[in-house]
PDB file of C-alpha atoms and ligand atoms in Angstrom:
ATOM      1  CA  MET U1174      74.649  15.456-109.875  1.00 59.00           C
ATOM      2  CA  LYS U1175      74.682  18.932-109.236  1.00 65.00           C
ATOM      3  CA  LYS U1176      78.348  19.336-111.775  1.00 69.00           C
ATOM      4  CA  PHE U1177      76.305  17.080-113.843  1.00 65.00           C
ATOM      5  CA  VAL U1178      73.113  20.096-114.273  1.00 65.00           C
ATOM      6  CA  TRP U1179      75.463  22.574-114.137  1.00 67.00           C
ATOM      7  CA  MET U1180      77.533  21.138-117.280  1.00 64.00           C
ATOM      8  CA  ILE U1181      74.798  20.384-119.371  1.00 66.00           C
ATOM      9  CA  SER U1182      73.389  24.191-118.490  1.00 67.00           C
ATOM     10  CA  LEU U1183      76.872  25.553-119.911  1.00 64.00           C
ATOM     11  CA  LEU U1184      76.887  22.787-123.218  1.00 64.00           C
ATOM     12  CA  THR U1185      72.983  23.814-123.690  1.00 64.00           C
ATOM     13  CA  ALA U1186      74.135  27.547-123.833  1.00 65.00           C
ATOM     14  CA  LEU U1187      77.045  27.146-125.284  1.00 60.00           C
ATOM     15  CA  SER U1188      75.773  25.338-128.612  1.00 60.00           C
ATOM     16  CA  ALA U1189      73.088  28.041-128.791  1.00 57.00           C
ATOM     17  CA  SER U1190      75.476  30.361-128.966  1.00 53.00           C
ATOM     18  CA  LEU U1191      76.940  28.438-131.675  1.00 53.00           C
ATOM     19  CA  VAL U1192      73.549  28.454-133.954  1.00 51.00           C
ATOM     20  CA  ASN U1193      72.995  32.320-133.343  1.00 48.00           C
ATOM     21  CA  ALA U1194      76.603  32.739-134.269  1.00 47.00           C
ATOM     22  CA  ALA U1195      76.597  31.027-137.840  1.00 48.00           C
ATOM     23  CA  GLY U1196      73.560  34.439-138.991  1.00 54.00           C
ATOM     24  CA  GLY U1197      74.901  36.949-140.564  1.00 62.00           C
ATOM     25  CA  TYR U1198      72.562  37.639-143.135  1.00 73.00           C
ATOM     26  CA  LYS U1199      71.284  41.487-143.993  1.00 74.00           C
ATOM     27  CA  ILE U1200      67.569  39.875-143.757  1.00 86.00           C
ATOM     28  CA  GLU U1201      65.044  38.697-140.920  1.00 92.00           C
ATOM     29  CA  LEU U1202      65.302  34.973-142.315  1.00 95.00           C
ATOM     30  CA  GLU U1203      61.764  33.065-142.476  1.00 95.00           C
ATOM     31  CA  PRO U1204      61.806  29.861-140.633  1.00 97.00           C
ATOM     32  CA  ALA U1205      61.650  26.828-143.434  1.00 97.00           C
ATOM     33  CA  GLN U1206      59.709  24.711-140.680  1.00 97.00           C
ATOM     34  CA  ASN U1207      60.619  21.522-142.864  1.00 97.00           C
ATOM     35  CA  ASN U1208      60.369  18.617-141.641  1.00 96.00           C
ATOM     36  CA  LEU U1209      63.595  15.501-142.998  1.00 95.00           C
ATOM     37  CA  GLN U1210      60.828  12.691-141.822  1.00 92.00           C
ATOM     38  CA  ASP U1211      58.770  14.073-143.686  1.00 96.00           C
ATOM     39  CA  GLN U1212      58.577  11.788-146.306  1.00 96.00           C
ATOM     40  CA  ASP U1213      56.368  13.245-149.077  1.00 98.00           C
ATOM     41  CA  SER U1214      57.537  17.057-148.334  1.00 98.00           C
ATOM     42  CA  LEU U1215      60.972  15.343-149.761  1.00 98.00           C
ATOM     43  CA  GLN U1216      59.416  13.372-152.599  1.00 98.00           C
ATOM     44  CA  ARG U1217      57.301  16.782-153.804  1.00 98.00           C
ATOM     45  CA  GLY U1218      60.133  19.108-152.900  1.00 98.00           C
ATOM     46  CA  ALA U1219      62.860  16.368-155.937  1.00 98.00           C
ATOM     47  CA  VAL U1220      59.502  16.932-158.468  1.00 98.00           C
ATOM     48  CA  HIS U1221      59.232  20.310-157.315  1.00 98.00           C
ATOM     49  CA  PHE U1222      63.965  20.282-158.020  1.00 98.00           C
ATOM     50  CA  ALA U1223      63.334  18.215-161.102  1.00 97.00           C
ATOM     51  CA  ASN U1224      60.601  20.823-162.710  1.00 96.00           C
ATOM     52  CA  TYR U1225      61.853  24.065-161.842  1.00 97.00           C
ATOM     53  CA  CYS U1226      65.598  23.577-161.276  1.00 97.00           C
ATOM     54  CA  MET U1227      67.514  21.235-162.741  1.00 96.00           C
ATOM     55  CA  ALA U1228      66.869  23.093-165.744  1.00 94.00           C
ATOM     56  CA  CYS U1229      70.251  25.396-165.005  1.00 95.00           C
ATOM     57  CA  HIS U1230      71.521  23.470-161.560  1.00 96.00           C
ATOM     58  CA  SER U1231      72.549  20.151-160.982  1.00 96.00           C
ATOM     59  CA  VAL U1232      73.266  18.352-157.573  1.00 97.00           C
ATOM     60  CA  LYS U1233      76.556  16.399-158.506  1.00 95.00           C
ATOM     61  CA  TYR U1234      77.342  14.532-155.475  1.00 95.00           C
ATOM     62  CA  MET U1235      74.012  12.844-156.115  1.00 96.00           C
ATOM     63  CA  ARG U1236      73.119   9.539-157.706  1.00 97.00           C
ATOM     64  CA  TYR U1237      69.293   8.589-158.808  1.00 97.00           C
ATOM     65  CA  ASN U1238      69.847   5.457-157.163  1.00 97.00           C
ATOM     66  CA  ARG U1239      70.196   7.185-153.937  1.00 97.00           C
ATOM     67  CA  VAL U1240      67.629   9.744-154.145  1.00 97.00           C
ATOM     68  CA  ALA U1241      65.409   6.641-154.856  1.00 97.00           C
ATOM     69  CA  ARG U1242      66.127   4.787-151.886  1.00 96.00           C
ATOM     70  CA  ASP U1243      65.909   7.332-149.624  1.00 96.00           C
ATOM     71  CA  LEU U1244      63.031   8.333-150.158  1.00 97.00           C
ATOM     72  CA  GLY U1245      61.219   5.826-151.000  1.00 96.00           C
ATOM     73  CA  TRP U1246      61.150   5.692-155.091  1.00 97.00           C
ATOM     74  CA  THR U1247      61.814   2.541-157.181  1.00 97.00           C
ATOM     75  CA  ASP U1248      64.165   3.198-159.466  1.00 96.00           C
ATOM     76  CA  GLU U1249      61.820   3.095-162.369  1.00 95.00           C
ATOM     77  CA  GLU U1250      60.151   6.061-160.537  1.00 96.00           C
ATOM     78  CA  VAL U1251      63.437   8.637-159.481  1.00 97.00           C
ATOM     79  CA  LEU U1252      63.508   8.409-163.075  1.00 96.00           C
ATOM     80  CA  ALA U1253      60.070   8.896-164.232  1.00 95.00           C
ATOM     81  CA  LYS U1254      59.580  11.820-162.137  1.00 95.00           C
ATOM     82  CA  MET U1255      63.188  13.117-161.666  1.00 96.00           C
ATOM     83  CA  ALA U1256      64.454  12.597-165.476  1.00 95.00           C
ATOM     84  CA  TYR U1257      61.262  12.326-168.267  1.00 88.00           C
ATOM     85  CA  GLY U1258      62.875   8.995-168.556  1.00 81.00           C
ATOM     86  CA  GLN U1259      66.046  10.573-170.024  1.00 87.00           C
ATOM     87  CA  ASN U1260      69.180   8.780-167.093  1.00 93.00           C
ATOM     88  CA  LYS U1261      70.363   5.605-166.115  1.00 95.00           C
ATOM     89  CA  VAL U1262      69.918   5.483-161.674  1.00 95.00           C
ATOM     90  CA  VAL U1263      73.538   5.634-161.644  1.00 95.00           C
ATOM     91  CA  ASP U1264      73.497   8.702-163.538  1.00 96.00           C
ATOM     92  CA  ILE U1265      74.352  11.631-160.935  1.00 95.00           C
ATOM     93  CA  ILE U1266      72.230  14.494-160.881  1.00 96.00           C
ATOM     94  CA  GLN U1267      72.958  16.804-163.517  1.00 93.00           C
ATOM     95  CA  THR U1268      71.272  20.177-164.842  1.00 93.00           C
ATOM     96  CA  ARG U1269      69.752  20.003-168.239  1.00 87.00           C
ATOM     97  CA  MET U1270      71.972  23.062-169.470  1.00 88.00           C
ATOM     98  CA  LEU U1271      75.508  23.496-170.975  1.00 83.00           C
ATOM     99  CA  PRO U1272      78.363  24.997-169.630  1.00 76.00           C
ATOM    100  CA  GLU U1273      78.299  28.089-171.747  1.00 82.00           C
ATOM    101  CA  THR U1274      75.369  28.683-171.455  1.00 87.00           C
ATOM    102  CA  GLY U1275      74.730  29.762-168.240  1.00 83.00           C
ATOM    103  CA  LEU U1276      77.710  32.321-168.730  1.00 83.00           C
ATOM    104  CA  ALA U1277      76.204  33.503-172.035  1.00 86.00           C
ATOM    105  CA  VAL U1278      72.596  33.968-171.255  1.00 85.00           C
ATOM    106  CA  LEU U1279      73.174  34.800-167.766  1.00 86.00           C
ATOM    107  CA  GLY U1280      76.310  36.428-167.132  1.00 86.00           C
ATOM    108  CA  VAL U1281      77.589  33.454-164.148  1.00 89.00           C
ATOM    109  CA  GLU U1282      77.378  29.938-163.951  1.00 90.00           C
ATOM    110  CA  PRO U1283      74.255  28.737-161.938  1.00 94.00           C
ATOM    111  CA  PRO U1284      75.794  27.467-159.133  1.00 95.00           C
ATOM    112  CA  ASP U1285      75.773  23.235-157.825  1.00 96.00           C
ATOM    113  CA  LEU U1286      73.561  22.728-155.513  1.00 97.00           C
ATOM    114  CA  SER U1287      74.702  19.545-153.255  1.00 96.00           C
ATOM    115  CA  LEU U1288      75.790  22.151-150.611  1.00 96.00           C
ATOM    116  CA  MET U1289      74.192  24.403-150.516  1.00 96.00           C
ATOM    117  CA  ALA U1290      72.080  24.228-147.610  1.00 97.00           C
ATOM    118  CA  ARG U1291      74.925  23.792-145.162  1.00 95.00           C
ATOM    119  CA  LEU U1292      77.111  26.738-146.869  1.00 96.00           C
ATOM    120  CA  LYS U1293      73.710  29.067-145.986  1.00 96.00           C
ATOM    121  CA  GLY U1294      71.295  27.181-144.320  1.00 96.00           C
ATOM    122  CA  THR U1295      67.735  26.122-145.133  1.00 97.00           C
ATOM    123  CA  ASP U1296      65.997  28.870-143.944  1.00 97.00           C
ATOM    124  CA  TYR U1297      67.579  31.340-146.127  1.00 97.00           C
ATOM    125  CA  ILE U1298      67.002  28.634-148.795  1.00 98.00           C
ATOM    126  CA  TYR U1299      63.819  29.447-148.226  1.00 98.00           C
ATOM    127  CA  THR U1300      63.890  33.164-147.718  1.00 97.00           C
ATOM    128  CA  PHE U1301      65.541  33.033-151.181  1.00 97.00           C
ATOM    129  CA  LEU U1302      63.044  31.281-152.867  1.00 98.00           C
ATOM    130  CA  ARG U1303      60.346  33.737-151.007  1.00 97.00           C
ATOM    131  CA  SER U1304      62.519  37.124-151.780  1.00 96.00           C
ATOM    132  CA  TYR U1305      61.713  38.468-155.260  1.00 97.00           C
ATOM    133  CA  TYR U1306      60.295  41.107-155.502  1.00 96.00           C
ATOM    134  CA  GLU U1307      59.154  43.903-158.750  1.00 94.00           C
ATOM    135  CA  ASP U1308      61.437  46.669-158.542  1.00 92.00           C
ATOM    136  CA  ASP U1309      59.820  50.639-159.476  1.00 92.00           C
ATOM    137  CA  LYS U1310      61.098  49.958-163.239  1.00 90.00           C
ATOM    138  CA  GLY U1311      59.568  46.421-163.436  1.00 89.00           C
ATOM    139  CA  ASN U1312      62.183  43.989-163.285  1.00 91.00           C
ATOM    140  CA  TRP U1313      62.634  40.780-160.770  1.00 93.00           C
ATOM    141  CA  ASN U1314      64.924  41.893-158.028  1.00 95.00           C
ATOM    142  CA  ASN U1315      65.307  40.084-154.835  1.00 96.00           C
ATOM    143  CA  HIS U1316      65.210  40.805-151.029  1.00 95.00           C
ATOM    144  CA  ALA U1317      67.574  38.266-149.341  1.00 95.00           C
ATOM    145  CA  LEU U1318      70.739  38.590-152.506  1.00 95.00           C
ATOM    146  CA  PRO U1319      70.246  41.464-154.349  1.00 94.00           C
ATOM    147  CA  GLY U1320      71.096  42.188-157.921  1.00 92.00           C
ATOM    148  CA  THR U1321      70.543  38.187-158.371  1.00 94.00           C
ATOM    149  CA  SER U1322      71.589  36.481-161.944  1.00 92.00           C
ATOM    150  CA  MET U1323      68.713  34.323-160.733  1.00 95.00           C
ATOM    151  CA  PRO U1324      65.151  34.766-162.623  1.00 94.00           C
ATOM    152  CA  ASN U1325      62.192  34.066-160.515  1.00 96.00           C
ATOM    153  CA  VAL U1326      61.558  31.204-161.584  1.00 97.00           C
ATOM    154  CA  LEU U1327      58.986  29.859-159.288  1.00 97.00           C
ATOM    155  CA  GLU U1328      56.496  32.966-160.527  1.00 96.00           C
ATOM    156  CA  SER U1329      53.961  31.188-161.933  1.00 95.00           C
ATOM    157  CA  LEU U1330      53.494  28.730-159.849  1.00 95.00           C
ATOM    158  CA  GLN U1331      53.470  31.519-156.609  1.00 95.00           C
ATOM    159  CA  ARG U1332      50.733  33.717-159.159  1.00 95.00           C
ATOM    160  CA  GLN U1333      48.449  30.006-159.295  1.00 96.00           C
ATOM    161  CA  MET U1334      48.673  29.003-155.470  1.00 97.00           C
ATOM    162  CA  SER U1335      47.097  30.443-152.299  1.00 97.00           C
ATOM    163  CA  GLU U1336      49.931  31.208-150.049  1.00 96.00           C
ATOM    164  CA  GLU U1337      49.546  28.318-147.702  1.00 97.00           C
ATOM    165  CA  GLU U1338      50.062  26.008-150.850  1.00 98.00           C
ATOM    166  CA  PHE U1339      53.467  28.552-151.792  1.00 98.00           C
ATOM    167  CA  ALA U1340      54.531  28.608-148.519  1.00 98.00           C
ATOM    168  CA  GLN U1341      54.461  24.552-148.414  1.00 98.00           C
ATOM    169  CA  THR U1342      56.193  23.568-151.763  1.00 98.00           C
ATOM    170  CA  THR U1343      58.834  26.546-151.147  1.00 98.00           C
ATOM    171  CA  ARG U1344      59.708  24.332-147.945  1.00 98.00           C
ATOM    172  CA  ASP U1345      59.789  21.036-149.838  1.00 98.00           C
ATOM    173  CA  ILE U1346      62.431  22.592-151.596  1.00 98.00           C
ATOM    174  CA  ALA U1347      64.265  23.634-149.226  1.00 98.00           C
ATOM    175  CA  ASN U1348      64.177  20.788-147.022  1.00 98.00           C
ATOM    176  CA  PHE U1349      64.585  18.286-150.600  1.00 98.00           C
ATOM    177  CA  MET U1350      67.704  20.836-151.029  1.00 98.00           C
ATOM    178  CA  GLU U1351      68.741  19.859-146.939  1.00 97.00           C
ATOM    179  CA  TYR U1352      68.126  16.385-147.715  1.00 97.00           C
ATOM    180  CA  VAL U1353      70.515  16.870-150.005  1.00 97.00           C
ATOM    181  CA  GLY U1354      73.302  18.644-148.201  1.00 96.00           C
ATOM    182  CA  GLU U1355      73.399  15.746-145.593  1.00 93.00           C
ATOM    183  CA  PRO U1356      71.756  12.665-146.682  1.00 93.00           C
ATOM    184  CA  ALA U1357      72.982  10.384-143.910  1.00 90.00           C
ATOM    185  CA  GLN U1358      70.779  13.081-141.888  1.00 87.00           C
ATOM    186  CA  LEU U1359      67.346  10.911-142.865  1.00 85.00           C
ATOM    187  CA  LYS U1360      69.702   7.389-140.884  1.00 83.00           C
ATOM    188  CA  ARG U1361      71.184   9.470-138.062  1.00 85.00           C
ATOM    189  CA  LEU U1362      67.588  11.218-137.121  1.00 81.00           C
ATOM    190  CA  ASP U1363      66.231   8.235-137.594  1.00 80.00           C
ATOM    191  CA  LEU U1364      69.298   5.650-135.501  1.00 87.00           C
ATOM    192  CA  GLY U1365      69.201   9.346-132.939  1.00 86.00           C
ATOM    193  CA  TRP U1366      66.616   7.943-130.616  1.00 87.00           C
ATOM    194  CA  LYS U1367      67.687   4.594-130.496  1.00 91.00           C
ATOM    195  CA  VAL U1368      70.988   5.284-129.200  1.00 93.00           C
ATOM    196  CA  ILE U1369      69.971   8.243-126.909  1.00 94.00           C
ATOM    197  CA  ALA U1370      67.283   5.573-125.244  1.00 95.00           C
ATOM    198  CA  PHE U1371      70.048   2.429-125.083  1.00 96.00           C
ATOM    199  CA  LEU U1372      72.644   5.470-123.010  1.00 97.00           C
ATOM    200  CA  LEU U1373      69.591   6.215-120.284  1.00 97.00           C
ATOM    201  CA  PHE U1374      69.242   2.238-120.268  1.00 97.00           C
ATOM    202  CA  LEU U1375      73.124   1.705-119.488  1.00 97.00           C
ATOM    203  CA  LEU U1376      72.862   4.911-117.085  1.00 97.00           C
ATOM    204  CA  LEU U1377      69.849   3.188-115.280  1.00 97.00           C
ATOM    205  CA  LEU U1378      73.013   0.246-114.599  1.00 97.00           C
ATOM    206  CA  THR U1379      75.591   1.640-113.907  1.00 97.00           C
ATOM    207  CA  TYR U1380      73.431   3.924-111.659  1.00 96.00           C
ATOM    208  CA  LEU U1381      72.325   0.452-109.987  1.00 96.00           C
ATOM    209  CA  LEU U1382      75.122  -0.971-110.210  1.00 95.00           C
ATOM    210  CA  LYS U1383      77.059   2.044-108.238  1.00 94.00           C
ATOM    211  CA  ARG U1384      74.314   1.240-105.602  1.00 93.00           C
ATOM    212  CA  GLU U1385      75.292  -2.175-105.016  1.00 93.00           C
ATOM    213  CA  TYR U1386      79.130  -1.349-105.025  1.00 92.00           C
ATOM    214  CA  TRP U1387      78.261   0.609-102.069  1.00 91.00           C
ATOM    215  CA  ARG U1388      75.942  -0.547-100.246  1.00 90.00           C
ATOM    216  CA  ASP U1389      77.849  -1.984 -97.146  1.00 86.00           C
ATOM    217  CA  ILE U1390      80.502   0.765 -97.039  1.00 84.00           C
ATOM    218  CA  LYS U1391      79.556   3.621 -94.934  1.00 78.00           C
ATOM    219  CA  HIS U1392      80.290   6.619 -96.624  1.00 67.00           C
TER     220      HIS U1392
HETATM  221  C1  HEC F1364      67.597  30.398-165.087  1.00 96.74           C
HETATM  222  C2  HEC F1364      67.584  29.644-164.384  1.00 96.74           C
HETATM  223  C3  HEC F1364      67.694  28.598-162.812  1.00 96.74           C
HETATM  224  C4  HEC F1364      66.857  28.056-163.043  1.00 96.74           C
HETATM  225  C5  HEC F1364      66.010  27.589-163.073  1.00 96.74           C
HETATM  226  C6  HEC F1364      67.305  28.091-161.186  1.00 96.74           C
HETATM  227  N1  HEC F1364      68.271  28.779-160.944  1.00 96.74           N
HETATM  228 FE1  HEC F1364      69.110  29.088-158.628  1.00 96.74          FE
HETATM  229  N2  HEC F1364      70.341  30.047-159.395  1.00 96.74           N
HETATM  230  C7  HEC F1364      70.764  30.769-160.435  1.00 96.74           C
HETATM  231  C8  HEC F1364      71.756  31.467-161.144  1.00 96.74           C
HETATM  232  C9  HEC F1364      72.069  32.576-162.191  1.00 96.74           C
HETATM  233  C10 HEC F1364      72.506  31.408-159.509  1.00 96.74           C
HETATM  234  C11 HEC F1364      73.656  32.818-159.487  1.00 96.74           C
HETATM  235  C12 HEC F1364      72.813  33.576-158.442  1.00 96.74           C
HETATM  236  C13 HEC F1364      73.714  34.725-158.679  1.00 96.74           C
HETATM  237  O1  HEC F1364      74.927  34.075-158.048  1.00 96.74           O
HETATM  238  O2  HEC F1364      73.565  35.997-158.395  1.00 96.74           O
HETATM  239  C14 HEC F1364      71.206  31.082-158.932  1.00 96.74           C
HETATM  240  C15 HEC F1364      71.603  30.817-157.529  1.00 96.74           C
HETATM  241  C16 HEC F1364      70.992  30.157-156.860  1.00 96.74           C
HETATM  242  C17 HEC F1364      71.542  29.939-154.942  1.00 96.74           C
HETATM  243  C18 HEC F1364      72.374  30.291-154.775  1.00 96.74           C
HETATM  244  C19 HEC F1364      71.808  31.909-153.469  1.00 96.74           C
HETATM  245  C20 HEC F1364      72.669  32.385-153.431  1.00 96.74           C
HETATM  246  O3  HEC F1364      72.675  32.999-152.115  1.00 96.74           O
HETATM  247  O4  HEC F1364      74.387  32.197-153.720  1.00 96.74           O
HETATM  248  C21 HEC F1364      70.279  29.097-154.294  1.00 96.74           C
HETATM  249  C22 HEC F1364      69.751  28.441-153.549  1.00 96.74           C
HETATM  250  C23 HEC F1364      69.554  28.785-156.080  1.00 96.74           C
HETATM  251  N3  HEC F1364      69.899  29.355-157.004  1.00 96.74           N
HETATM  252  C24 HEC F1364      68.683  27.439-155.582  1.00 96.74           C
HETATM  253  C25 HEC F1364      67.101  27.334-157.105  1.00 96.74           C
HETATM  254  C26 HEC F1364      66.151  26.562-156.551  1.00 96.74           C
HETATM  255  C27 HEC F1364      65.787  26.176-155.325  1.00 96.74           C
HETATM  256  C28 HEC F1364      66.404  26.456-158.044  1.00 96.74           C
HETATM  257  C29 HEC F1364      64.531  25.968-158.555  1.00 96.74           C
HETATM  258  C30 HEC F1364      62.763  26.841-157.490  1.00 96.74           C
HETATM  259  C31 HEC F1364      66.687  27.382-158.990  1.00 96.74           C
HETATM  260  N4  HEC F1364      67.272  28.372-157.955  1.00 96.74           N
HETATM  261  C32 HEC F1364      66.725  27.548-160.077  1.00 96.74           C
HETATM  262  C33 HEC F1364      69.958  30.149-161.957  1.00 96.74           C
HETATM  263  C34 HEC F1364      68.612  29.674-161.866  1.00 96.74           C
END
């Protein structure tokens, strides 16, 4: 038993240090405090993404019908909310921008965001969206990505909203980005506790069985 406890604490310590080692950003990241099981938040995030990000970014590993199925929308709803009725549900979520335009107007091609949350972390996306500031010359810059060529696309929203509302909006977008990075997470979270409950039940059974086997043996 002692050994078991010792092993568990070692594993916990190890995984915690691995998570910490994944950081390495120059600025302190704000925790997004998003929740993948909050379906309303994911739906809001998807709509904001369509309205404020898809002008430049795509998520080419996702199709509209997958988003619909995972976020609790019908096929018609997902098209109405995210594609202004312009796409088919089997279509990949593509940016509305032509490839040459990004390069010509912004100087870089805006990256596909399918795996961005996996690459940089949900907290990073949340922080990045909230780190725009006006420099001395009145130009927008970003503390998280200095000199970025991405404009401050949420500026008007931020001006209209209270601080809490803007925090929620950026949290919803980060939440949607995390979901898009690993859609299977939603199912896994749901399955996870059932598996744990089953394993605990199995542990109990094996323990009782062990007691039964050793009952008549002196040890
Ligand atoms: C006007 C075009 C445009 C829009 C709209 C836009 N982006 Fe971007 N985005 C860019 C460009 C260009 C880059 C590349 C920036 C760079 O490398 O400096 C970028 C980069 C990013 C990155 C990667 C940052 C990094 O550290 O490399 C993220 C994350 C991102 N955008 C998220 C979003 C989200 C979320 C939205 C919607 C709220 C959005 N973008 C809307 C143009 C845009």
